[in-house]
PDB file of C-alpha atoms in Angstrom:
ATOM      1  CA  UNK L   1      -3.195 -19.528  -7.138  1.00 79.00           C
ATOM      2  CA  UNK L   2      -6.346 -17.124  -7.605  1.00 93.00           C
ATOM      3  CA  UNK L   3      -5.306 -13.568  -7.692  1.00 96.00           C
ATOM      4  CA  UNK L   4      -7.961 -10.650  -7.045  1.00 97.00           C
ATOM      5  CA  UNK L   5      -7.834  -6.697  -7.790  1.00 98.00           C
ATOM      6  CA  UNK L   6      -9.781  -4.313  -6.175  1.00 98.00           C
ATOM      7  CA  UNK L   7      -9.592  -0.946  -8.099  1.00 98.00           C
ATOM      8  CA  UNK L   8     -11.088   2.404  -6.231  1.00 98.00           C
ATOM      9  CA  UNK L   9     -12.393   5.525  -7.748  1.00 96.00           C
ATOM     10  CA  UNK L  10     -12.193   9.099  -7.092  1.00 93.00           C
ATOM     11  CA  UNK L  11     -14.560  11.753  -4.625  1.00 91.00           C
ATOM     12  CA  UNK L  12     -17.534  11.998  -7.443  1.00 86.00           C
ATOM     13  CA  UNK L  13     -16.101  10.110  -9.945  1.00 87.00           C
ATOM     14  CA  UNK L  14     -16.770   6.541 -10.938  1.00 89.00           C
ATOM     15  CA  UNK L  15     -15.239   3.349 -12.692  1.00 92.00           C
ATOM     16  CA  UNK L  16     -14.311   5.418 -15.639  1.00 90.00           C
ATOM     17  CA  UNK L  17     -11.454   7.056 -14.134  1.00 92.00           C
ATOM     18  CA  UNK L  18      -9.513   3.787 -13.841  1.00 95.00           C
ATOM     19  CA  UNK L  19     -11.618   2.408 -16.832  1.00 94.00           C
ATOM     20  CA  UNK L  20      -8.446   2.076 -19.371  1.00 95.00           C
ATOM     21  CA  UNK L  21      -6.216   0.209 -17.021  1.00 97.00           C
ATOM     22  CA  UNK L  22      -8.737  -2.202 -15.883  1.00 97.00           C
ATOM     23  CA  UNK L  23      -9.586  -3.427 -19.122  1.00 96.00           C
ATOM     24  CA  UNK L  24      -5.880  -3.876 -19.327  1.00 95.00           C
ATOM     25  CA  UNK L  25      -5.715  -6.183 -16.841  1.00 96.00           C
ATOM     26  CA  UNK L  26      -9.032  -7.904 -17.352  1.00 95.00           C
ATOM     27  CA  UNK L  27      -7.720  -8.965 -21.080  1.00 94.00           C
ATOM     28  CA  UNK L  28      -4.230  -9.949 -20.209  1.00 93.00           C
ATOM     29  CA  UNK L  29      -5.545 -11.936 -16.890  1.00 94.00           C
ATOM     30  CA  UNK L  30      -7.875 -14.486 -15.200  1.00 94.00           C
ATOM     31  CA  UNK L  31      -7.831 -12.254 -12.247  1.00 96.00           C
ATOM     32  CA  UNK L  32     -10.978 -11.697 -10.778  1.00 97.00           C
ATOM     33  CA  UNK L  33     -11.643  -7.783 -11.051  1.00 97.00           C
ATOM     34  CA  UNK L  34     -14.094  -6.123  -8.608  1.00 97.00           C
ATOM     35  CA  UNK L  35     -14.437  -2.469  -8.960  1.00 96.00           C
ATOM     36  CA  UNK L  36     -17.709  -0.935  -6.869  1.00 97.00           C
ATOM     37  CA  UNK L  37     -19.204   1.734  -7.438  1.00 95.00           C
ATOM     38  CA  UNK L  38     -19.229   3.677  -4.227  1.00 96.00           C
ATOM     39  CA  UNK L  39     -22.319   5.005  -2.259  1.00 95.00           C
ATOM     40  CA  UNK L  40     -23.658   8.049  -3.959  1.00 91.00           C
ATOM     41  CA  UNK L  41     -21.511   8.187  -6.994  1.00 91.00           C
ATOM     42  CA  UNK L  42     -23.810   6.209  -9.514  1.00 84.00           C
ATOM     43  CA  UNK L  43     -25.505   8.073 -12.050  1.00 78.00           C
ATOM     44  CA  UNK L  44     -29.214   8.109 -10.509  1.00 80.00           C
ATOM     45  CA  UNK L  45     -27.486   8.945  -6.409  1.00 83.00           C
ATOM     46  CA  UNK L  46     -26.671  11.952  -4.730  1.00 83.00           C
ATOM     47  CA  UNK L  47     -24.013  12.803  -2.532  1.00 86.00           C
ATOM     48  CA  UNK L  48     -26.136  15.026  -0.296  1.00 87.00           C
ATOM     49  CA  UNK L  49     -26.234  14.071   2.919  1.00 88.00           C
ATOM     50  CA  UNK L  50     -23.398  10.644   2.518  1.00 93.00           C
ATOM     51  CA  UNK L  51     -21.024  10.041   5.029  1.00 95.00           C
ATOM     52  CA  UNK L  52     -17.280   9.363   4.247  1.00 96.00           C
ATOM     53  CA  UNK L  53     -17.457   6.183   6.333  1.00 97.00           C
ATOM     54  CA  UNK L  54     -20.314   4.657   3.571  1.00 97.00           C
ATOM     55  CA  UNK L  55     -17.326   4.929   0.840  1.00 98.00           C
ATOM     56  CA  UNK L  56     -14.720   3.579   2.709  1.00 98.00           C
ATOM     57  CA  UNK L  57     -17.138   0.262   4.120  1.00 98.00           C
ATOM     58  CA  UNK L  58     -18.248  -0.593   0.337  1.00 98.00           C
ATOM     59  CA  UNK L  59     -14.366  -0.205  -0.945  1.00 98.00           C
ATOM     60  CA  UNK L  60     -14.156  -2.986   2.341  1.00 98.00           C
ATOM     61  CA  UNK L  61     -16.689  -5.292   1.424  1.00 98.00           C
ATOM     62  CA  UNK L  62     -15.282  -6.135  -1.627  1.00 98.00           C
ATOM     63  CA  UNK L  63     -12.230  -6.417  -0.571  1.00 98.00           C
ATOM     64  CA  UNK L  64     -13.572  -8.757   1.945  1.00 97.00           C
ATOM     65  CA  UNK L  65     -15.592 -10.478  -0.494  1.00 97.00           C
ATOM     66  CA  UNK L  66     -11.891 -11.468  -2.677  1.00 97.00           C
ATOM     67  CA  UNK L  67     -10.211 -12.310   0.332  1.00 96.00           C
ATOM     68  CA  UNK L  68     -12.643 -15.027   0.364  1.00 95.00           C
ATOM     69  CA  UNK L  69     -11.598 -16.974  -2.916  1.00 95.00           C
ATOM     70  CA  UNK L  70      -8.198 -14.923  -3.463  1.00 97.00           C
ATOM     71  CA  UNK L  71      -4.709 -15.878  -2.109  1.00 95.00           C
ATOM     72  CA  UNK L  72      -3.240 -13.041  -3.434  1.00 96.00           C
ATOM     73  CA  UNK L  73      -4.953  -9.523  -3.303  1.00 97.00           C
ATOM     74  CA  UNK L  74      -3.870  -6.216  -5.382  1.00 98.00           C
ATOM     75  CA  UNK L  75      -5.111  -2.871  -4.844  1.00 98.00           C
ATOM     76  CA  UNK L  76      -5.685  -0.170  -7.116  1.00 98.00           C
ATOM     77  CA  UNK L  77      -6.993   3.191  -5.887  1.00 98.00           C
ATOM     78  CA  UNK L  78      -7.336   6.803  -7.577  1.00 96.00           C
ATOM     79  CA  UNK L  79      -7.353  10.093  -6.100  1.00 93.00           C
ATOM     80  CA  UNK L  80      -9.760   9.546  -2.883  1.00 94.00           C
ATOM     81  CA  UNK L  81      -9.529   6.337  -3.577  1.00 97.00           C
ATOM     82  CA  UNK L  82      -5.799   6.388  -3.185  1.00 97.00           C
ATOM     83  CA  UNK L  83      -6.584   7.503  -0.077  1.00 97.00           C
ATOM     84  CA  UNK L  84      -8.644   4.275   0.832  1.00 98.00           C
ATOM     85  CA  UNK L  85      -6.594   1.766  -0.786  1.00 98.00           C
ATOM     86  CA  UNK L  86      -4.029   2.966   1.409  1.00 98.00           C
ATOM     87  CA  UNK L  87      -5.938   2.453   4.574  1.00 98.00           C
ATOM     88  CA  UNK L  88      -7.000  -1.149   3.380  1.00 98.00           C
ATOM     89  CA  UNK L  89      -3.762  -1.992   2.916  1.00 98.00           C
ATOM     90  CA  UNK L  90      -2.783  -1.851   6.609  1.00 98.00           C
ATOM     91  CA  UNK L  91      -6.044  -3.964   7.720  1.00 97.00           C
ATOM     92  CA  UNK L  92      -6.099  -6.844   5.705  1.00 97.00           C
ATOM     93  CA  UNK L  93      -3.090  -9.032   3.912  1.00 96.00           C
ATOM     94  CA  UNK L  94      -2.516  -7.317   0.198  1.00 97.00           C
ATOM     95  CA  UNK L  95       0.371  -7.993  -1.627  1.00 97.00           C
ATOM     96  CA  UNK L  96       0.459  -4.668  -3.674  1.00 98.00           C
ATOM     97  CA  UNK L  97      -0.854  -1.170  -3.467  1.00 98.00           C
ATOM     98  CA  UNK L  98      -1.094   1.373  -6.628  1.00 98.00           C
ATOM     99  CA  UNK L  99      -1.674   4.961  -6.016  1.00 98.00           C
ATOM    100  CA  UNK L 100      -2.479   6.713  -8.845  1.00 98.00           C
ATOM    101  CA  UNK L 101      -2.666  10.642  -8.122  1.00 95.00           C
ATOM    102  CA  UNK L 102      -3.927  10.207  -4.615  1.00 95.00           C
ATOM    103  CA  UNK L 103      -4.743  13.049  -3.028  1.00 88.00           C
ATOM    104  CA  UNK L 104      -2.842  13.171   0.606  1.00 87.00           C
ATOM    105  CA  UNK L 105      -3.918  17.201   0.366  1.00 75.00           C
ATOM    106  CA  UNK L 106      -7.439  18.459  -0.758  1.00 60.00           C
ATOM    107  CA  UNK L 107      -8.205  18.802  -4.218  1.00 60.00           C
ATOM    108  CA  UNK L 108     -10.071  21.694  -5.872  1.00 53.00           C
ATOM    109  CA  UNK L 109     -13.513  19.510  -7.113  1.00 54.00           C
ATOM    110  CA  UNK L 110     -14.626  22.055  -9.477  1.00 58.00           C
ATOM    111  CA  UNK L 111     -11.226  22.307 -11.092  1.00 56.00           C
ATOM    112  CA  UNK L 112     -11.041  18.955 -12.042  1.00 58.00           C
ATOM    113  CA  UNK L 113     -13.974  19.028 -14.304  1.00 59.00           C
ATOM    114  CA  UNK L 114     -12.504  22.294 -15.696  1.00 63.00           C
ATOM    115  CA  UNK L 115      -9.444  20.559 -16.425  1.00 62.00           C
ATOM    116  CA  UNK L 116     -11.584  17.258 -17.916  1.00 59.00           C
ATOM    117  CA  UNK L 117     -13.004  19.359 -20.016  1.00 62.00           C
ATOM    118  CA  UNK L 118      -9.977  20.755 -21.581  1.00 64.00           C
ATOM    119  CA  UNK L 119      -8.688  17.636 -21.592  1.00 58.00           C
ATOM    120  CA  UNK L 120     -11.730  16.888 -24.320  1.00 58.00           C
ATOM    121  CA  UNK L 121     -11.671  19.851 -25.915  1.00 63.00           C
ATOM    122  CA  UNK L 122      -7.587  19.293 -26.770  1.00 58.00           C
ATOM    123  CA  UNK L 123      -8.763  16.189 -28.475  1.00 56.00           C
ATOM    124  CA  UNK L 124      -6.331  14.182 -25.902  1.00 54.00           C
ATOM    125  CA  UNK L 125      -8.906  10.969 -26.852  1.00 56.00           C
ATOM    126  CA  UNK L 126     -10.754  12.457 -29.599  1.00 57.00           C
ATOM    127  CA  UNK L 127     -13.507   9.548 -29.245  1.00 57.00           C
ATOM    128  CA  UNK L 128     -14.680  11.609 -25.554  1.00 54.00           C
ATOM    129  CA  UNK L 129     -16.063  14.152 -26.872  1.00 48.00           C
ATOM    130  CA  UNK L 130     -18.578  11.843 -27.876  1.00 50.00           C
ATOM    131  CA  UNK L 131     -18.737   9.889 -24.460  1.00 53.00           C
ATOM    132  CA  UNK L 132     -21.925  10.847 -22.735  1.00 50.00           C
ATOM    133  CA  UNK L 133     -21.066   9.199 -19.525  1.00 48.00           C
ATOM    134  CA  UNK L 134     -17.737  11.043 -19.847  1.00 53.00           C
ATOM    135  CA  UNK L 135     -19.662  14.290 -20.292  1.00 53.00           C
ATOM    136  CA  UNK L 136     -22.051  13.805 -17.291  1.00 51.00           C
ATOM    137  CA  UNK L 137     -18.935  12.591 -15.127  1.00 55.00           C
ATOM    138  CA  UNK L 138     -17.405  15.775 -15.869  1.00 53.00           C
ATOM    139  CA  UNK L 139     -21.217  17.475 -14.797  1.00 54.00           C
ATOM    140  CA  UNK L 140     -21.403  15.760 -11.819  1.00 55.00           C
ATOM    141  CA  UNK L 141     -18.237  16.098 -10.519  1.00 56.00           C
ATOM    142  CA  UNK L 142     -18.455  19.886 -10.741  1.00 53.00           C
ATOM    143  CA  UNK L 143     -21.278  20.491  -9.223  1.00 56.00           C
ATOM    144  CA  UNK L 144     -20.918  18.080  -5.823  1.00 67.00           C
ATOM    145  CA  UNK L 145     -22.464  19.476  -2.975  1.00 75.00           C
ATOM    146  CA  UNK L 146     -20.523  21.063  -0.193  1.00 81.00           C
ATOM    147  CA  UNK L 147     -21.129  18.695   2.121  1.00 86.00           C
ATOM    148  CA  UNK L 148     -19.662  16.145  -0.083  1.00 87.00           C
ATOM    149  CA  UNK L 149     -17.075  18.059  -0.225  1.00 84.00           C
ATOM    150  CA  UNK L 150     -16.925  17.975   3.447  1.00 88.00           C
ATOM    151  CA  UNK L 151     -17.081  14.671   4.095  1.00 92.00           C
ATOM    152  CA  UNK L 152     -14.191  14.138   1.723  1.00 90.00           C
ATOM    153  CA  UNK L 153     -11.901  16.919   3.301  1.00 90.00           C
ATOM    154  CA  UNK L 154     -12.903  14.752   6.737  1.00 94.00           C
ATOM    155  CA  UNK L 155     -12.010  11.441   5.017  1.00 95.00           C
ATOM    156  CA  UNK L 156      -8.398  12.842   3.749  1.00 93.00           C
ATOM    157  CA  UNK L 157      -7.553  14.580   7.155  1.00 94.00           C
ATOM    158  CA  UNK L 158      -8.983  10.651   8.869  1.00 96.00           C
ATOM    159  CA  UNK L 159      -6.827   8.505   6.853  1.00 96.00           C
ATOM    160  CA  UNK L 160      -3.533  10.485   6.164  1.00 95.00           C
ATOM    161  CA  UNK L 161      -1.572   8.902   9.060  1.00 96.00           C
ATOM    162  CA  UNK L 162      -2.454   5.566   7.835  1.00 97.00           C
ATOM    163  CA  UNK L 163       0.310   5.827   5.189  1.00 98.00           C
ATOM    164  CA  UNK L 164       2.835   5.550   8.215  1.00 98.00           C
ATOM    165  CA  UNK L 165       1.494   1.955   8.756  1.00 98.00           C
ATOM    166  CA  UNK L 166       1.302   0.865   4.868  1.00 98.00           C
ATOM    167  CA  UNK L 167       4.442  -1.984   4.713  1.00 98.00           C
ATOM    168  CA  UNK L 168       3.329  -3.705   1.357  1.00 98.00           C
ATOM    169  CA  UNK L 169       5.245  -3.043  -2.449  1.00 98.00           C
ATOM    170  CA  UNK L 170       3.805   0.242  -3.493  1.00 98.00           C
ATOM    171  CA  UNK L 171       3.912   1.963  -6.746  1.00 98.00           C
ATOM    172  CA  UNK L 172       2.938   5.679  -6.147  1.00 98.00           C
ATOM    173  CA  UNK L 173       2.272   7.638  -9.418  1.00 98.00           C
ATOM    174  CA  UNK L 174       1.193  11.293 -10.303  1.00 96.00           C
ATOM    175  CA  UNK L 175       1.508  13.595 -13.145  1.00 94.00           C
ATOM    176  CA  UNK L 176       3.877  16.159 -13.626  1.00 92.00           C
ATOM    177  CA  UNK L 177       1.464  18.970 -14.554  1.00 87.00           C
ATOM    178  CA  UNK L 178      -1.076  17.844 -11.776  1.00 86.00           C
ATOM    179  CA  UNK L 179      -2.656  21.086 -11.459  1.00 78.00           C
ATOM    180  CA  UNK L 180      -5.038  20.069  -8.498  1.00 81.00           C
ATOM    181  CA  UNK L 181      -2.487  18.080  -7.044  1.00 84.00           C
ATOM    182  CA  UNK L 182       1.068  19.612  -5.580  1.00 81.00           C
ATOM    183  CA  UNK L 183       3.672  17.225  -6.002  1.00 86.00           C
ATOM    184  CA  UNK L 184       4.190  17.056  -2.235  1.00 86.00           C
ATOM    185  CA  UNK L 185       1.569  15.187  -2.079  1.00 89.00           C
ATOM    186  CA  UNK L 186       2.993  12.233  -3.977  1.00 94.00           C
ATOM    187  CA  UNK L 187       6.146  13.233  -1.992  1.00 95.00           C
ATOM    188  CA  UNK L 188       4.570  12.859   1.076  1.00 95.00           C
ATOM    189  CA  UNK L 189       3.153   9.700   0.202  1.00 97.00           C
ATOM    190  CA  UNK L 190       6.755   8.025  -0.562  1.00 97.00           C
ATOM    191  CA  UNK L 191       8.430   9.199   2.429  1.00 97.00           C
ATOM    192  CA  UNK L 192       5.528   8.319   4.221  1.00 97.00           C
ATOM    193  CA  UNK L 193       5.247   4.476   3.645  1.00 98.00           C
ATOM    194  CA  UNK L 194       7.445   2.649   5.739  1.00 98.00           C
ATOM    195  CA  UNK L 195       7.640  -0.423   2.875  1.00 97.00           C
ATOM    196  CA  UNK L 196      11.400  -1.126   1.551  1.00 96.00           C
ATOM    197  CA  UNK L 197      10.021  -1.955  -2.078  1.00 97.00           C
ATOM    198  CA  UNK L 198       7.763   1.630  -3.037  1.00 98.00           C
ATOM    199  CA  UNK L 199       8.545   3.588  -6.592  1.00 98.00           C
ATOM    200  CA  UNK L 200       7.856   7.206  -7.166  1.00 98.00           C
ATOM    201  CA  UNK L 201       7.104   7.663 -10.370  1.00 97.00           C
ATOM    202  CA  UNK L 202       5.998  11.192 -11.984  1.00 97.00           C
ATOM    203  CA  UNK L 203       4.139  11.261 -15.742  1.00 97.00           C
ATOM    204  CA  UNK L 204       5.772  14.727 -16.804  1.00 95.00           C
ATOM    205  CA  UNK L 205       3.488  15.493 -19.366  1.00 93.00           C
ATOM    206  CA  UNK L 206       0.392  14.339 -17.551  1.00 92.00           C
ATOM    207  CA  UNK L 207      -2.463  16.280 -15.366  1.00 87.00           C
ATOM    208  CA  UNK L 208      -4.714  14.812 -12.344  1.00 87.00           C
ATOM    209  CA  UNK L 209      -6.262  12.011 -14.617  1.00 88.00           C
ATOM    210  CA  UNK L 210      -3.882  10.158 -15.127  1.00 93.00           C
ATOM    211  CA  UNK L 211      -5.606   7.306 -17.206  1.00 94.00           C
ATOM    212  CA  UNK L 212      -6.435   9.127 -19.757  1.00 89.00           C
ATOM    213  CA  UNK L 213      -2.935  11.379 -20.146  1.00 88.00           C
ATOM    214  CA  UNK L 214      -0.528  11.033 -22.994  1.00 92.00           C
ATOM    215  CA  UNK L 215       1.630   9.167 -20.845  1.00 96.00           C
ATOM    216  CA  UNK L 216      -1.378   6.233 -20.687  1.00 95.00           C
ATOM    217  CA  UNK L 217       0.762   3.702 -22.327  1.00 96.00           C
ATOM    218  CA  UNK L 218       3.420   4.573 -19.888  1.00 97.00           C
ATOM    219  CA  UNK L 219       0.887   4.173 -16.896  1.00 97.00           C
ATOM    220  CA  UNK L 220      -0.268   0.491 -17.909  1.00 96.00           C
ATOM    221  CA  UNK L 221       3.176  -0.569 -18.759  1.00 95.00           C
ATOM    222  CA  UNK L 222       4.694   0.758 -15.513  1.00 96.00           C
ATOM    223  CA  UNK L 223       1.147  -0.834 -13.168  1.00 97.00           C
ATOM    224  CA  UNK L 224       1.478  -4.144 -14.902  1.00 96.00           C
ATOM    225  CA  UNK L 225       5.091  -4.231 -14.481  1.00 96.00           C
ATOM    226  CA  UNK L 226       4.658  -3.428 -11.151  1.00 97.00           C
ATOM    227  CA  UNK L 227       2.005  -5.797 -10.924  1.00 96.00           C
ATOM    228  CA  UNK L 228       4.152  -8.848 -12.694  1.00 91.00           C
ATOM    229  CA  UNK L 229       1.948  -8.975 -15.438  1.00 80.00           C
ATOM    230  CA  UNK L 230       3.745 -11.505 -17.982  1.00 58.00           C
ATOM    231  CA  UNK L 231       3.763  -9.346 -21.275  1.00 43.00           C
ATOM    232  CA  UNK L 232       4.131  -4.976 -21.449  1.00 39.00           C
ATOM    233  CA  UNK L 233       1.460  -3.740 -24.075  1.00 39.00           C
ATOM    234  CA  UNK L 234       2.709  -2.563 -27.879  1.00 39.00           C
ATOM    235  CA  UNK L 235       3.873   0.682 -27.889  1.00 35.00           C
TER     236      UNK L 235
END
């Protein structure tokens, strides 16, 4: 049986958000991994002037594209793409659905790369503060333009209700000291989803990122777990 895992990042983020759990997975599996990039969110794009409909099509394609070769079909979204995860989930057959800090309510864009950026400067992962592409994530991120911004209130207010319709095993996860992130919103999420198999599960120690937290062992051992990975990592 081929199994497939489509992993989606975060309103003007990219792969690196989810970067510590994919490699995870990649090492421990055959699975075949595809996480896009959406439109506007590589390093040489602009969001000016993108629609929210352009990031939820290319999060589709792929998932189309597994569906092709995959009998079984996870999802894995963060923040925003929490958001669209969710909605793919009620379109097309998925067997499991991770949302990792997914933001049901707006987020505060320019606080996140405040918070990144104490996040470095704690020395959390002491090897970021050498990261370049960490560094200009944090850069971009805080200075999307407001009608990115836009588009992504549009897309949360769009695809809320779909959690009402989301029926597959879902493992919903935030951190405890989530500053751009109430936890009603993780709250809403659970009581949302109709599904009889769904987990809350708080970090208490962790913020909005939740990859790269002090609870990240925690994280991987809890998504593969959830996922029915064979083997939990070394603590």
């Amino acid at each position: 049986m081929t199994i497939g895992c489509l992993f989606v990042h975060g309103f003007g983020g990219a792969p690196y958000e989810l970067k510590p759990l994919y490699e995870e997975i990649n090492k421990r599996t055959d699975w075949k991994l595809k996480f896009p990039v959406l439109p506007g969110h590589s390093e040489h794009e602009s969001l000016e002037g993108r629609q929210f409909e352009e990031w939820i099509q290319k999060a589709e394609e792929n998932l189309q594209e597994l569906s092709e070769t995959c009998e079984t079909i996870n999802l894995i979204g963060y923040s925003m793409g929490g958001m669209i995860a969710a909605y793919l989930s009620t379109k097309y057959k998925v067997d499991k659905l991770i949302l990792l800090s997914t933001s049901a309510h707006y987020i505060d864009t320019g606080q996140i790369a405040k918070d990144l950026w104490k996040m470095v400067k704690d020395g959390i992962q002491g090897d970021l503060t050498e990261n370049d592409m960490f560094q200009r994530y944090i850069q971009r991120l805080g200075s999307a333009p407001m009608s990115a911004s836009i588009q992504f209130q549009k897309l949360v207010n769009e695809l809320r209700p779909c959690f009402q319709k989301v029926y597959v095993p879902s493992l919903i996860v935030q951190g405890g000291e989530d500053g751009l992130l109430p936890p009603k919103s993780a709250e809403f999420i659970y009581e949302s989803i109709p599904a009889a198999d769904k987990t809350l599960h708080f970090l208490p120690r962790s913020k909005h990122m939740v990859c790269y937290g002090p609870e990240q062992d925690d994280l991987i051992n809890l998504c593969c777990e959830f996922l029915d990975m064979d083997k939990r990592i070394e603590l």
